[in-house]
mmCIF file of C-alpha atoms in Angstrom:
data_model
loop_
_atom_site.group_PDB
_atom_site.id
_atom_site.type_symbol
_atom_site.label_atom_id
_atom_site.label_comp_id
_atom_site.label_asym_id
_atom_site.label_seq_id
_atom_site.Cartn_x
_atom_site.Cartn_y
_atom_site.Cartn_z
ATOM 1 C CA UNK A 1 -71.725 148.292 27.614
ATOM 2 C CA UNK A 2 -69.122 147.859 30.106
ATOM 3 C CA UNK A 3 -68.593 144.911 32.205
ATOM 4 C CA UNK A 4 -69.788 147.172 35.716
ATOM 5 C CA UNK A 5 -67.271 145.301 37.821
ATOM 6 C CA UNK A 6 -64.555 146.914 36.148
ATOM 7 C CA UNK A 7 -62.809 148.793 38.566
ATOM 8 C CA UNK A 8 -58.977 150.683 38.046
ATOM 9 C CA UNK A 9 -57.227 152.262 40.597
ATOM 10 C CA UNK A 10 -54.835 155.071 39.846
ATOM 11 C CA UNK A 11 -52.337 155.814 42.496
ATOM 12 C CA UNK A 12 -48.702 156.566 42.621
ATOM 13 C CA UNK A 13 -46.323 158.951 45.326
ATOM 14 C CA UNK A 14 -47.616 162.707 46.020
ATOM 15 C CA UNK A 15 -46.706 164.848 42.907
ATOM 16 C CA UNK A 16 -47.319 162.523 40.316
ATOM 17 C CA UNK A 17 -49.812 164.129 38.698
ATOM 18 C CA UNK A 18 -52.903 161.469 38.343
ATOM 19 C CA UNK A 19 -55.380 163.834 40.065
ATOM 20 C CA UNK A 20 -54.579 166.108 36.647
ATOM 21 C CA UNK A 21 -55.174 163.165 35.141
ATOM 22 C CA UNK A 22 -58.302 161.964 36.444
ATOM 23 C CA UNK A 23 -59.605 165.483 36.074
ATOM 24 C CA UNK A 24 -58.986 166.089 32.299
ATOM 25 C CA UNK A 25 -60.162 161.741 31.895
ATOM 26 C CA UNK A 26 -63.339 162.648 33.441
ATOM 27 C CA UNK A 27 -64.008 165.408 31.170
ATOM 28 C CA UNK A 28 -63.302 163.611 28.167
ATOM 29 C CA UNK A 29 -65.337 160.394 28.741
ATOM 30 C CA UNK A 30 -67.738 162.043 30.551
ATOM 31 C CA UNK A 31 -70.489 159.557 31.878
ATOM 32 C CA UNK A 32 -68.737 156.378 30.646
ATOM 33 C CA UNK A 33 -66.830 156.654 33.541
ATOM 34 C CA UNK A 34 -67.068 157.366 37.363
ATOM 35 C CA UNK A 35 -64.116 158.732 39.067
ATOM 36 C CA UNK A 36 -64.623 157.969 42.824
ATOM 37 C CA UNK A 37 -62.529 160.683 44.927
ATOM 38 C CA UNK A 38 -59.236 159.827 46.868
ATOM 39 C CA UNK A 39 -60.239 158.978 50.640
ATOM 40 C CA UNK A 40 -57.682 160.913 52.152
ATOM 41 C CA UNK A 41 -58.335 164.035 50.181
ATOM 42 C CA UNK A 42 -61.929 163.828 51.377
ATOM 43 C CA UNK A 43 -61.108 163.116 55.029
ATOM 44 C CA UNK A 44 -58.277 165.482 55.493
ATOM 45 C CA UNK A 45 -60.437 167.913 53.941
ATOM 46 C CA UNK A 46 -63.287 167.863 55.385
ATOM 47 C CA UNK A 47 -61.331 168.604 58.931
ATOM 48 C CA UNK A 48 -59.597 166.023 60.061
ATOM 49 C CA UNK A 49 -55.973 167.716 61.050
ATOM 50 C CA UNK A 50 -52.664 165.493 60.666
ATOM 51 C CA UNK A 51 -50.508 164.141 63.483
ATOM 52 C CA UNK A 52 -46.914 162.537 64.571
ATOM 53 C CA UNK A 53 -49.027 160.190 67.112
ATOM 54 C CA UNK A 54 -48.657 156.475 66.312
ATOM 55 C CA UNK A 55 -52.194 155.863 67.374
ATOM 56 C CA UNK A 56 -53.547 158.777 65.827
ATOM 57 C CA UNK A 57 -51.995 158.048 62.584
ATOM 58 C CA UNK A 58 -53.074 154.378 62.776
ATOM 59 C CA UNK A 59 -56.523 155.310 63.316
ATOM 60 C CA UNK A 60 -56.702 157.865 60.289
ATOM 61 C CA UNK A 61 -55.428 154.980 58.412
ATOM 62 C CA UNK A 62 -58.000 152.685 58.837
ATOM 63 C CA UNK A 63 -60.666 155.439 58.716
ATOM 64 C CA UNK A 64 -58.656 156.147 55.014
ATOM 65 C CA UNK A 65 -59.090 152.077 54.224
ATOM 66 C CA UNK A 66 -62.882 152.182 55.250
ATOM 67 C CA UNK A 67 -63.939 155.247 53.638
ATOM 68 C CA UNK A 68 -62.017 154.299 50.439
ATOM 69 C CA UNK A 69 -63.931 151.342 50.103
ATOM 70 C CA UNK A 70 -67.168 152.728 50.551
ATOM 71 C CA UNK A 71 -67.041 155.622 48.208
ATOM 72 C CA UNK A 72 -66.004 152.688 45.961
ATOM 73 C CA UNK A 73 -69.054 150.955 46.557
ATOM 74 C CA UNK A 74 -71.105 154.106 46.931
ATOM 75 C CA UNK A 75 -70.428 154.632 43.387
ATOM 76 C CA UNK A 76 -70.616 151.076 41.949
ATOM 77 C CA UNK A 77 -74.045 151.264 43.205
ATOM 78 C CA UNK A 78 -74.703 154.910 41.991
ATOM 79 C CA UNK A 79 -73.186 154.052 38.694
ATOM 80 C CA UNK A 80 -73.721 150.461 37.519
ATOM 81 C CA UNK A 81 -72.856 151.071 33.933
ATOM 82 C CA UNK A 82 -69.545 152.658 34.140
ATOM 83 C CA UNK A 83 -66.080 152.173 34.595
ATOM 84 C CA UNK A 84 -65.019 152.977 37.847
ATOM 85 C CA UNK A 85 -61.706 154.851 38.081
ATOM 86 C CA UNK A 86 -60.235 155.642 41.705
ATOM 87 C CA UNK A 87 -57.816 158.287 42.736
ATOM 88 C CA UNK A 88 -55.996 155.787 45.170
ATOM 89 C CA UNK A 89 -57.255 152.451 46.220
ATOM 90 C CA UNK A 90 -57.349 151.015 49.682
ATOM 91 C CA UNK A 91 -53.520 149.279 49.500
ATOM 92 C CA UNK A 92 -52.297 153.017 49.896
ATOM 93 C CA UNK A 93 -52.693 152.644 53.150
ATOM 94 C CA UNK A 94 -50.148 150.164 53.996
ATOM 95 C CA UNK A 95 -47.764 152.703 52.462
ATOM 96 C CA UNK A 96 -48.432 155.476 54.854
ATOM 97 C CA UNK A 97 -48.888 152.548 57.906
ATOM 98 C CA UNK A 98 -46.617 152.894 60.988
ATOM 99 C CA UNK A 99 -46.424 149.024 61.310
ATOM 100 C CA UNK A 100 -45.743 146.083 59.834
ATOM 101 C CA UNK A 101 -48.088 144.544 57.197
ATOM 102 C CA UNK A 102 -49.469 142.120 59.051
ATOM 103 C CA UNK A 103 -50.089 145.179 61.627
ATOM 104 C CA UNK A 104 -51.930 146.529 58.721
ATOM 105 C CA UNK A 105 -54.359 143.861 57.713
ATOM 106 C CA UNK A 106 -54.641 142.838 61.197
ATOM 107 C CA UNK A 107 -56.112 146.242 62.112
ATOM 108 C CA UNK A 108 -58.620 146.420 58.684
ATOM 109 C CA UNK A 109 -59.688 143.077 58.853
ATOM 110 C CA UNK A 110 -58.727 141.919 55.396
ATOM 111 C CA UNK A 111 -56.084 140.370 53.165
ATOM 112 C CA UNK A 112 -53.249 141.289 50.650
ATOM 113 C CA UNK A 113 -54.967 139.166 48.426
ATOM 114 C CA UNK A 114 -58.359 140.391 49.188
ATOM 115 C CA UNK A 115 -57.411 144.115 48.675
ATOM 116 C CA UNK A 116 -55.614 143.808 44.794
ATOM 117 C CA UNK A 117 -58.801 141.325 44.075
ATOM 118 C CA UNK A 118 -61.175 144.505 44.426
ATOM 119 C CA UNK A 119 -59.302 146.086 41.104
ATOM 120 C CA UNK A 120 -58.944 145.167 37.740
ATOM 121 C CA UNK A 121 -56.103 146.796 36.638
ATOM 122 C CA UNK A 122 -53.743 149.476 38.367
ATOM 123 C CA UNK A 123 -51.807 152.717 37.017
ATOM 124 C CA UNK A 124 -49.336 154.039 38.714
ATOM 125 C CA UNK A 125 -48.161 157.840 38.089
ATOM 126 C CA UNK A 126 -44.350 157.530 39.212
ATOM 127 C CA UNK A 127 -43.810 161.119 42.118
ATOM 128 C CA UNK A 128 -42.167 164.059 40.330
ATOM 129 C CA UNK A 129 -40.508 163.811 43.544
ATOM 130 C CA UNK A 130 -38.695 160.428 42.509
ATOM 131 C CA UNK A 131 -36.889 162.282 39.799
ATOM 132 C CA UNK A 132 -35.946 164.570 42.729
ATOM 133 C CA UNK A 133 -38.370 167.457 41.178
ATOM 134 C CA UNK A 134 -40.810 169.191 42.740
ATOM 135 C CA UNK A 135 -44.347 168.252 43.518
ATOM 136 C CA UNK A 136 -46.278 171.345 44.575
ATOM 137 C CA UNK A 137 -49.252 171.215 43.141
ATOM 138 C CA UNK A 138 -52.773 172.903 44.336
ATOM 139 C CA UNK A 139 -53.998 170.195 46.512
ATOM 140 C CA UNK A 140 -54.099 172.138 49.827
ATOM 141 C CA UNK A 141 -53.782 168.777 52.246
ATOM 142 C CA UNK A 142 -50.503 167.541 50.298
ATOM 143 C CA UNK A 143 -47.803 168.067 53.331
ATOM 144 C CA UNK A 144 -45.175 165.894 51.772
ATOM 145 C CA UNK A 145 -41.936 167.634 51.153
ATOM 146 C CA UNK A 146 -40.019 166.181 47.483
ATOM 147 C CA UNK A 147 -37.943 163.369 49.620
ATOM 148 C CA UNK A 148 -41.132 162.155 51.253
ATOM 149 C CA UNK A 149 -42.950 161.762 48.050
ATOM 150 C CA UNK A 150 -40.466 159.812 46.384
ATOM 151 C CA UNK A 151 -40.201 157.683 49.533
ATOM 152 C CA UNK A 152 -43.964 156.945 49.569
ATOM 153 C CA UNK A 153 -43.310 156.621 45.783
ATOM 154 C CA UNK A 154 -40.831 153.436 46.400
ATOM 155 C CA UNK A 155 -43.502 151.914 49.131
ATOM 156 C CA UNK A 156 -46.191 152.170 46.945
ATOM 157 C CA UNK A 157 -44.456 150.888 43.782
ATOM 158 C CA UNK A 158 -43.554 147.954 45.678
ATOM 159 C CA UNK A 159 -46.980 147.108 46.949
ATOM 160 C CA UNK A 160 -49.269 148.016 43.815
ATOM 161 C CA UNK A 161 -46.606 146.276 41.408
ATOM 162 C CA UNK A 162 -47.859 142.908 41.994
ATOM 163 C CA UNK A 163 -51.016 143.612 41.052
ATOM 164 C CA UNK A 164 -50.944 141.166 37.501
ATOM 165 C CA UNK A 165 -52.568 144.187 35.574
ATOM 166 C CA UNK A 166 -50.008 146.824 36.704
ATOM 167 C CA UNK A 167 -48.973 149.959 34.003
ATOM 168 C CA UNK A 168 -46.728 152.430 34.876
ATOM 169 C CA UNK A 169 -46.437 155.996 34.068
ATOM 170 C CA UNK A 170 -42.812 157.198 34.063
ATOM 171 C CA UNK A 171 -42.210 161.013 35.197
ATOM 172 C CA UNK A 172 -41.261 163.193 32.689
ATOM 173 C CA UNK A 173 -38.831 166.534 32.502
ATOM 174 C CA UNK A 174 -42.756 167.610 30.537
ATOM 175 C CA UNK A 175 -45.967 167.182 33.161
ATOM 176 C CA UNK A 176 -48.027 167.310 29.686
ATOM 177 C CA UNK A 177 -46.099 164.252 27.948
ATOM 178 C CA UNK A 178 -46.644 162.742 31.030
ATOM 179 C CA UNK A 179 -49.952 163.298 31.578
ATOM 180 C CA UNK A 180 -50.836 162.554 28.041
ATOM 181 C CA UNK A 181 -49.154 159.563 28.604
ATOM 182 C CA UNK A 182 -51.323 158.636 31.642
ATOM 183 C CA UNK A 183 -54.554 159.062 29.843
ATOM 184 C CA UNK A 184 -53.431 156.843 26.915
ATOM 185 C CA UNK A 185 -52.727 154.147 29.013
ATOM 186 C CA UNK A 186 -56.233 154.675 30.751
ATOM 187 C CA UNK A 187 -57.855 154.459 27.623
ATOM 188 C CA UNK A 188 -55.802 151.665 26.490
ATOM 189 C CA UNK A 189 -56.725 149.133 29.621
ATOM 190 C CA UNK A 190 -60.311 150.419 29.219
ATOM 191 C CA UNK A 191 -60.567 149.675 25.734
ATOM 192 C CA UNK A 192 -58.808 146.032 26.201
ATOM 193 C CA UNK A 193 -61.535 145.758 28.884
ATOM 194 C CA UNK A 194 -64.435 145.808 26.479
ATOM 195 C CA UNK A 195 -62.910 143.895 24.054
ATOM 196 C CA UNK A 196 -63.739 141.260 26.698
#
């Protein structure tokens, strides 16, 4: 069995293709792991609309942070015996943040050093869009155009990369290498996990 505070975080620029990822992941493994569903994804979905207001975008941020963290703890609750997985953790935030960083964890309440604690190891799926590809892809809430992404890509790099248990998954001129790629190196930092 699996230590149950195990906890990765997958993340990386718009386009990068760890959604894919997480999808085929979940189907192989199947109830080893749980993959708990980006934040932002489930908020902008579920009709929250997008805007160029600095408060409005500083408030969707820290509804992003919240919400993140309690579908994580939803499903460590749900799911005590298996790995938990995220699509994004609740550092993405400071990427998409108006302010300064200090702004940031003023606003949430909480800590650099608090927020890498809550994961165990982090992968990050380099943007399509940092290669200066595209990233279209068929998440209806994506808005970023290619330059965005591999912005983002940069400011998130920067941020998760200081995690101590940080893996990163180059793009590729082939999505499939890549993505092949990306569930290898899932498998490999769960399997160094329960060697324990």
């Amino acid at each position: 069995m699996m230590r149950n505070k195990l906890k990765v975080v997958v993340t990386g620029g718009p386009g990068g293709g760890k959604t894919t990822a997480l999808d085929l992941f979940r189907r192989e493994l199947g109830d080893q792991i749980a993959v708990v569903p980006e934040a932002a994804t489930v908020l902008f979905s579920g009709g929250v609309t997008r805007s160029d207001d600095i408060a409005v975008i500083k408030t969707i941020q820290k509804t992003i942070f919240q919400l993140q963290k309690n579908l994580e703890d939803i499903n460590k609750a749900h799911f005590p015996d298996r790995l938990l997985v995220c699509d994004r953790g609740s550092l993405d935030g400071l990427a998409y943040w108006p302010g300064t960083e200090s702004d940031f964890f003023n606003e949430v309440n909480s800590t650099f050093e608090e927020e890498i604690a809550r994961y165990d190891a982090v992968i990050f799926f380099e943007s399509a869009g940092a290669k200066g590809r595209d990233i279209s892809s068929n998440n209806p809430v994506r808005n970023e155009s290619s330059e965005q992404a591999a912005q983002l890509d940069i400011a998130l790099q920067k941020i998760w990369s200081q995690h101590p248990n940080f893996y990163f998954v180059g793009s590729s001129e082939s999505f499939v290498r890549k993505i092949m790629f990306g569930i290898m190196t899932i498998e490999n930092v769960i399997n160094q996990y329960q060697r324990e």
